[in-house]
Coordinates of C-alpha atoms and ligand atoms in Angstrom, one line a residue:
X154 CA 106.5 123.8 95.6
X155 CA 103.7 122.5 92.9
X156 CA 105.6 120.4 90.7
X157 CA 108.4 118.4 90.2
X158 CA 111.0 119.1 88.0
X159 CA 113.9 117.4 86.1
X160 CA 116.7 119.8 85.9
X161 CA 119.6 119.3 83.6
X162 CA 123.0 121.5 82.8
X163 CA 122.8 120.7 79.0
X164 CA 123.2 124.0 77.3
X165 CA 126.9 126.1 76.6
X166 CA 125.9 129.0 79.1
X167 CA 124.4 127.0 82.1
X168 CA 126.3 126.6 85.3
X169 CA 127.3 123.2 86.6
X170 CA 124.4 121.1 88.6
X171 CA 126.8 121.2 91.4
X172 CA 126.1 124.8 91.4
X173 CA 122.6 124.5 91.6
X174 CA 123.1 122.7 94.8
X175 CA 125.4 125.2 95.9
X176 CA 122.7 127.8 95.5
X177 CA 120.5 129.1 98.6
X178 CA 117.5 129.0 96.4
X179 CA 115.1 127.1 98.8
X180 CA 114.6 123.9 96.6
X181 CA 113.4 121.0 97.3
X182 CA 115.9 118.0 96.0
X183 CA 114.7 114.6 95.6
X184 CA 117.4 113.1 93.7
X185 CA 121.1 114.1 92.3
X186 CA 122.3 112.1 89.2
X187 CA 125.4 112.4 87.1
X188 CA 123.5 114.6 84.6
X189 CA 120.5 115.9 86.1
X190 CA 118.9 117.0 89.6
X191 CA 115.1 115.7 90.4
X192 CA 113.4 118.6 92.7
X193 CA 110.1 120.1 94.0
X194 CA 109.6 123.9 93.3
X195 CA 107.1 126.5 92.3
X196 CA 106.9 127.6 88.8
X197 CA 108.7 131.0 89.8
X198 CA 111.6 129.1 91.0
X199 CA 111.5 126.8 87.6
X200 CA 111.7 130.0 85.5
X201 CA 114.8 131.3 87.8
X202 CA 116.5 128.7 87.2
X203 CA 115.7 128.7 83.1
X204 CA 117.0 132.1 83.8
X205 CA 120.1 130.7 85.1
X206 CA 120.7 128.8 81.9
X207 CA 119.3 125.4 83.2
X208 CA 117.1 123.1 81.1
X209 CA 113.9 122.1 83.5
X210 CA 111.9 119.7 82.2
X211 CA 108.2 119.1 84.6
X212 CA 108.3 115.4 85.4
X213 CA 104.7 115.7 86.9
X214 CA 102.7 117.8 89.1
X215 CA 103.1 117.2 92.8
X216 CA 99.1 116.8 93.3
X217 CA 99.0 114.7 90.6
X218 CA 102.2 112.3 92.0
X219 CA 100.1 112.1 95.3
X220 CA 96.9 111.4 94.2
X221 CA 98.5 108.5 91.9
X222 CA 100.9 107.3 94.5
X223 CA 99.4 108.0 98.2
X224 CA 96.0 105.9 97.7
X225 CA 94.1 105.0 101.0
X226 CA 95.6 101.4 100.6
X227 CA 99.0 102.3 100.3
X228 CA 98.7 104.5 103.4
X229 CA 96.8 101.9 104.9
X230 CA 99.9 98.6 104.7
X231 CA 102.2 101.8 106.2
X232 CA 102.8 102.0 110.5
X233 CA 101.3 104.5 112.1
X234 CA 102.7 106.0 115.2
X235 CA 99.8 104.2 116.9
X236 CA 100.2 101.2 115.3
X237 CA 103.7 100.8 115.5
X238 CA 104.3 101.4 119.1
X239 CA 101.7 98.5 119.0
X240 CA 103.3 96.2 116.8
X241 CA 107.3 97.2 119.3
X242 CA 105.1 96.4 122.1
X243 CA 103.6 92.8 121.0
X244 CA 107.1 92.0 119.6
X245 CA 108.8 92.8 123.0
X246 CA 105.9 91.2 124.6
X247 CA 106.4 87.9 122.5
X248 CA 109.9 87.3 123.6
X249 CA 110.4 89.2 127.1
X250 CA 113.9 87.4 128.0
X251 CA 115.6 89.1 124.8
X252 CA 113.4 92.1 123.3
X253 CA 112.8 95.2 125.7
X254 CA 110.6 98.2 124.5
X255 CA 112.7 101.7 125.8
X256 CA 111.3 104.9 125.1
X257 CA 114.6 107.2 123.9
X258 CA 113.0 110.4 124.5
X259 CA 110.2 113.0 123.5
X260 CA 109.6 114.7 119.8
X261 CA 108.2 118.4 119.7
X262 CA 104.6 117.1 120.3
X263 CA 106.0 114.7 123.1
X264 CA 105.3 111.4 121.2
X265 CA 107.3 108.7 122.3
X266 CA 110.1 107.4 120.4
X267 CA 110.7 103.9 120.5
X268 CA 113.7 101.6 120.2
X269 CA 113.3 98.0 121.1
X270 CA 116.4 96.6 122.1
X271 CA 117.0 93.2 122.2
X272 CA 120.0 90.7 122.9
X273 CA 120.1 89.1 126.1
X274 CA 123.4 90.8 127.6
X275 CA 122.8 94.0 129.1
X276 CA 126.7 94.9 130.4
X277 CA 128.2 93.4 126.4
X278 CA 130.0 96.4 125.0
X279 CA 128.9 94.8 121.7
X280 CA 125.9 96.8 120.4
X281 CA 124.7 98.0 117.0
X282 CA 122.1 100.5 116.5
X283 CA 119.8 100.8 113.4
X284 CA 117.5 103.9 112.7
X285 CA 114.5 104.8 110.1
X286 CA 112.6 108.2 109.5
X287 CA 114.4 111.2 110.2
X288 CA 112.6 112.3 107.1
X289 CA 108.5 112.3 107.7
X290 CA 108.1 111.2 104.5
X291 CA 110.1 107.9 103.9
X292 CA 107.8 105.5 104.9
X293 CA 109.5 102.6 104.2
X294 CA 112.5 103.3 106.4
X295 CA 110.2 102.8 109.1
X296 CA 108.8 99.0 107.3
X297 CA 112.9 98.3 107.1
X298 CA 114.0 99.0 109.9
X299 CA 110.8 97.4 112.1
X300 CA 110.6 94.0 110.0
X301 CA 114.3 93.5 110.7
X302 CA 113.7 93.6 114.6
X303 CA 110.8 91.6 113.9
X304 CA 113.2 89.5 111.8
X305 CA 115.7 89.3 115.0
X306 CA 113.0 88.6 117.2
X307 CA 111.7 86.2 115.5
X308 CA 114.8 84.2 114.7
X309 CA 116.2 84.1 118.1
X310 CA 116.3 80.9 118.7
X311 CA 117.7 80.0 115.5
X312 CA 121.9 80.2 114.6
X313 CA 123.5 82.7 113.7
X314 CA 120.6 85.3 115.4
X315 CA 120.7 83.7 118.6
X316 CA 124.9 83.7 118.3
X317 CA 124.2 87.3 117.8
X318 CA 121.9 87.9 121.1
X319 CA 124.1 86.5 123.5
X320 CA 127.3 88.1 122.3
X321 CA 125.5 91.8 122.2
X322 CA 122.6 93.8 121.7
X323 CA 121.1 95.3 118.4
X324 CA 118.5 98.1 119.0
X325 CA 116.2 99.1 116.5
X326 CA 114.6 102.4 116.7
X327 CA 112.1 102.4 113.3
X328 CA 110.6 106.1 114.0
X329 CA 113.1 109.1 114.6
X330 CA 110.3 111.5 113.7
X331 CA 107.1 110.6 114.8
X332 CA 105.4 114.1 114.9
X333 CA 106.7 114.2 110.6
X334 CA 105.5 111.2 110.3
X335 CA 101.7 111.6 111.5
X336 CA 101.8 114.7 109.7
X337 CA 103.0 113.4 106.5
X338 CA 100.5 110.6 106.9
X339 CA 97.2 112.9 107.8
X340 CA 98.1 116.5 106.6
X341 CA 101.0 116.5 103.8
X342 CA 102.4 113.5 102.4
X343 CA 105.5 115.1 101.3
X344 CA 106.3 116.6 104.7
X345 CA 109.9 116.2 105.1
X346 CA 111.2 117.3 108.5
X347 CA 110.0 117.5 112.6
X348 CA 107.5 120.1 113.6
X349 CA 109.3 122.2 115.5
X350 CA 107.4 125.8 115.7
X351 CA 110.3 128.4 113.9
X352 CA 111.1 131.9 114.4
X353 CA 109.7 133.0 111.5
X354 CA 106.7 131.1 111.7
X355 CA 107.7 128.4 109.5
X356 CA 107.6 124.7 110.5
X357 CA 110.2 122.0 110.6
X358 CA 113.7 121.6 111.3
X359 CA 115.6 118.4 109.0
X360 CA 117.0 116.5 111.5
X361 CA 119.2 114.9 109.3
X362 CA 121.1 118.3 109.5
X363 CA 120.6 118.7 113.1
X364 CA 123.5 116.4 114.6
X365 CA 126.6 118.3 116.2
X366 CA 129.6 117.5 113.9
X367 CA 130.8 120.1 111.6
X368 CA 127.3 121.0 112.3
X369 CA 125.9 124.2 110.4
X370 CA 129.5 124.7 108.3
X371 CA 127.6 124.4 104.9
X372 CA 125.0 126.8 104.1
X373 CA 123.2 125.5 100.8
X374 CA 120.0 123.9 99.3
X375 CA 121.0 120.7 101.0
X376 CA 121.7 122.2 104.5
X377 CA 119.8 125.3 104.4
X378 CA 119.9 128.2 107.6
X379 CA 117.0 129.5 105.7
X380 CA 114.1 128.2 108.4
X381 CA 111.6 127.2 106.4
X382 CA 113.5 125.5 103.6
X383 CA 113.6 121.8 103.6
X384 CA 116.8 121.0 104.7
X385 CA 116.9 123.8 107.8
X386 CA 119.5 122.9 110.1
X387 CA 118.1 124.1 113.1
X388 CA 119.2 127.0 115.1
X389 CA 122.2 124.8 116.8
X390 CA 123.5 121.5 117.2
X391 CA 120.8 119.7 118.5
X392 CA 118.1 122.3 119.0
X393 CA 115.8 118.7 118.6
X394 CA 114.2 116.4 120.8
X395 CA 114.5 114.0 118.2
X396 CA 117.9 114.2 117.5
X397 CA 118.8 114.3 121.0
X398 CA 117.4 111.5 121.9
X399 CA 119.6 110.1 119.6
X400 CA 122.5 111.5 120.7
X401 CA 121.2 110.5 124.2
X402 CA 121.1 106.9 123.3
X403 CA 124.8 106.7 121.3
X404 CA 126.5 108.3 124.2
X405 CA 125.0 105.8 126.7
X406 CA 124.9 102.9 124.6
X407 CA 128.1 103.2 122.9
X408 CA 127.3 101.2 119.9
X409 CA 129.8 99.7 117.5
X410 CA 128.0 100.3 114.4
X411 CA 125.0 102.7 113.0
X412 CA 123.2 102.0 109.8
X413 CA 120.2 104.3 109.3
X414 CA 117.6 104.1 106.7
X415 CA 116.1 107.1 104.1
X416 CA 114.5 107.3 101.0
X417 CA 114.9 107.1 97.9
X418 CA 117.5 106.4 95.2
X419 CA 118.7 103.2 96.3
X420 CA 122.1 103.9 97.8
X421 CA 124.9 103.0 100.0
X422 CA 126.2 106.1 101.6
X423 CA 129.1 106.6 104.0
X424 CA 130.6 109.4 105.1
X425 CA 131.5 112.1 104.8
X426 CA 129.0 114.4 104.0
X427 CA 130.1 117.5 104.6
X428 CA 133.3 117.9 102.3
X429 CA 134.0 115.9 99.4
X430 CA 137.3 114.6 100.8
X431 CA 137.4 111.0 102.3
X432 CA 138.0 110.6 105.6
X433 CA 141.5 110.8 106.7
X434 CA 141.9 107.2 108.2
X435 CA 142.6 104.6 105.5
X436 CA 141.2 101.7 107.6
X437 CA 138.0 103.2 108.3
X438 CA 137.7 104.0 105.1
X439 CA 139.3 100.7 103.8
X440 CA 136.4 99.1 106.2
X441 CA 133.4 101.4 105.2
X442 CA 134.1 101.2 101.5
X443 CA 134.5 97.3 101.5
X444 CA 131.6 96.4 103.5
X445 CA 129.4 99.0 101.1
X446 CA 130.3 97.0 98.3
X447 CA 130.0 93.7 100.2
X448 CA 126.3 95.2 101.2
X449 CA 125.8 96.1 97.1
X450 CA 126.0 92.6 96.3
X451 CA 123.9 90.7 99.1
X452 CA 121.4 93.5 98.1
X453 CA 121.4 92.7 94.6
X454 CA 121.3 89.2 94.9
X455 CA 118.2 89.2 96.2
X456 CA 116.1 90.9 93.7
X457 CA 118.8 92.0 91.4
X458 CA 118.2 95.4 92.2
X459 CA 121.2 98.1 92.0
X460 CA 121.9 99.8 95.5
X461 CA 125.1 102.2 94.8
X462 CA 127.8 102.7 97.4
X463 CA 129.4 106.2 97.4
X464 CA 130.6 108.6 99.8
X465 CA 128.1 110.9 101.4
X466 CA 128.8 114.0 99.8
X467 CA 129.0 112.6 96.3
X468 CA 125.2 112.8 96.2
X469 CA 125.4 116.2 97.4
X470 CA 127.1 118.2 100.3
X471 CA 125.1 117.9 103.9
X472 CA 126.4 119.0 107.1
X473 CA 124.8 118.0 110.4
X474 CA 124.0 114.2 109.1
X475 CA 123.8 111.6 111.7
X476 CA 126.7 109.5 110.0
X477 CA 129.0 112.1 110.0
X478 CA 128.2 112.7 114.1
X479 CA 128.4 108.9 114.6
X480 CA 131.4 108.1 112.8
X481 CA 133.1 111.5 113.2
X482 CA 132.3 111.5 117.0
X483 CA 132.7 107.7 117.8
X484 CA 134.6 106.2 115.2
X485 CA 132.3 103.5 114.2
X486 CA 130.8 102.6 111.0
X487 CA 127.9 104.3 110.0
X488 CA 126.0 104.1 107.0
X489 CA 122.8 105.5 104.9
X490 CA 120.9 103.3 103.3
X491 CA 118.7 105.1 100.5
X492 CA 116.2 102.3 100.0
X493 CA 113.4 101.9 97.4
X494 CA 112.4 103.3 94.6
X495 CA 114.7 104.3 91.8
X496 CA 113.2 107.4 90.6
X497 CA 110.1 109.5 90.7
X498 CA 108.1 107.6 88.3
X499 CA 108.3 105.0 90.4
X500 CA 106.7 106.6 93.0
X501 CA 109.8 108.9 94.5
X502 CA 109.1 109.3 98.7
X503 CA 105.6 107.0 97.9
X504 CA 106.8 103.7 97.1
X505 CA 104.0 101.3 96.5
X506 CA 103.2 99.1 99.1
X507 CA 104.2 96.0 97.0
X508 CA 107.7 96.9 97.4
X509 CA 107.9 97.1 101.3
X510 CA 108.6 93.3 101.5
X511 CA 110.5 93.1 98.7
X512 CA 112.7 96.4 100.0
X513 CA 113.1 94.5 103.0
X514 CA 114.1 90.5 101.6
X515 CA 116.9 92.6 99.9
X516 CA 118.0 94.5 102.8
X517 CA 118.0 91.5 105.3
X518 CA 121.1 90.0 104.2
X519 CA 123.5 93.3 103.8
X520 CA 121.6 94.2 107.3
X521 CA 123.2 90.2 108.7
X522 CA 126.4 90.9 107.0
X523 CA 126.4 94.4 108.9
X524 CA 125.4 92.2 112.6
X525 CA 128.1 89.8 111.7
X526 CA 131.0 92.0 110.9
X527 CA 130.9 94.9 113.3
X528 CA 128.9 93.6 116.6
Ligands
LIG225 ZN1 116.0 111.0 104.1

């Protein structure tokens, strides 16, 4: 998994990309365009696929992208575990009447993971939940979704926020996978999933592929039963702490509305992900699809930055997602937000630390819209 390749179906005799997706070859995808696939792979796995008929072009090698992207500064303006249970705590602390720090359950390594809930009704049936990190390595999911309950918390005195507190509750849970996350930030910056010990020896199961709705139907790069491939779905529906405690917390809480945060590729993604047809109800859809687009523009007027809304599946198939459990379970709309950057040479799963506030002034007001439309 040394470097990272641009892959493109350009010649007479190559298979379609979507085949390449299709394909249990154990890749590592980073991004799926109209014409080409971006992905991790060893130089065995390169030539297979030249084999195949496709065009690989190396973009760069992963060492190389690391030691460009990952200096000790820009893992230095990055959380922590440690430091972002501190920063939930002192944020709770600051405004005890509204903001409450509730630990939602255990990872592998039994760290704590953390949702600050705040709002000052605890019986509304008015509740949204937002998410970051199922994926170790997306950093700045964790920045978004943290400095928008530090945005909440902040603001609560202040109209529309404080409207927003009294009528319900919004929990913010920043750090899905804490255990990926440490790791990513002190072993492997390009660690992707929990660290759940495997039967084979391998490490990790993707908890994005680990939630119990048409869970395990696909088996492809994307949502892999292969266990140490990137995107392994776990022995069964929720075989993860992490993900349980999510479930946990939805089944209890029953919130209205889930947006949760990934990197990268800037995108609006609803569901579903598993097939490519649209979910059957037209006013769901009717709703998701509007308030995507709605989302696109308050993004892009921030910035001017291009954030495209499509259907899960349109980037490429995934069963096991937490959007398609949310909305497929509950009903509710639920979104993925692919934030910053645009592409690897920008800094792929690494975006530079610049770009956290930046990611998150343009995600603030499709975040509001979000509150103001569905709590
Ligand atoms: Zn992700």
């Amino acid at each position: 998994m040394n470097i990272v390749y641009t892959v493109r179906s350009d010649s007479p005799q190559a298979p379609p990309l979507t085949r390449l997706i299709d394909l249990p070859l154990g890749l590592d995808v980073w991004q799926v365009k109209a014409d080409h696939v971006v992905l991790r792979a060893a130089e065995e796995q390169a030539v297979r696929l030249r084999q195949m008929g496709y065009t690989t072009e190396e973009v760069v090698e992963t060492e190389a992208h690391v030691a460009r992207f990952a200096t000790a500064e820009a893992i230095a303006a990055y959380h922590s575990v440690e430091t972002l249970e501190h920063d939930l705590r002192r944020l709770a602390e600051s405004q005890p009447e509204i903001a409450e720090l509730r630990e939602i359950g255990r990872s592998v390594e039994d760290r704590p993971i953390w949702a600050l809930r705040i709002g000052e009704r605890r019986d509304s049936e008015h509740k949204l939940l937002f998410m970051g990190c199922h994926h170790a390595r997306e950093w700045v999911s964790v920045e978004v979704a943290y400095l928008l309950a530090e945005h909440l918390v902040g603001n609560a005195d202040q109209a529309p926020v404080s409207q927003w507190l009294q009528r319900g509750e919004i929990w913010v849970a920043p750090m899905v996978n804490p255990d990926g996350h440490e790791y990513s930030r002190t072993q492997e910056r390009l660690w992707r999933k929990n660290r759940r010990s495997n039967v084979d020896g391998s490490i990790g199961v993707d908890p994005n592929r680990n939630y119990g709705y048409m869970w395990g139907t696909l088996n492809i790069n994307t949502s892999s039963h292969v266990p140490s491939d990137e995107t392994y779905v776990g022995p069964r529906a929720f075989s993860e702490p992490e993900t349980r405690a999510v479930r946990n917390l939805v089944a209890r809480e029953l919130f209205r509305g889930v947006i949760t945060y990934h990197s990268f590729s800037q995108l609006i993604l609803y569901p579903w992900g598993y097939t490519s047809q649209p979910i059957p109800d037209a006013s769901d859809l009717s709703t998701m699809t509007k308030l995507a687009k709605r989302m696109q523009q308050l993004i892009r007027g921030v910035h001017g930055l291009t954030y495209t809304p499509q259907q899960s599946s349109q980037l490429y198939p995934t069963a096991g997602d937490t959007t398609d459990w949310t909305y497929g379970e509950y009903g509710i709309p639920s979104f993925t937000i692919e934030l910053r950057p645009d592409s690897v040479q920008n800094g792929g799963f690494i975006l530079p630390p610049e770009q956290i506030q930046p990611t998150f002034e343009e995600n603030l007001p499709a975040a509001r819209e979000f509150i103001k439309r569905i709590l």
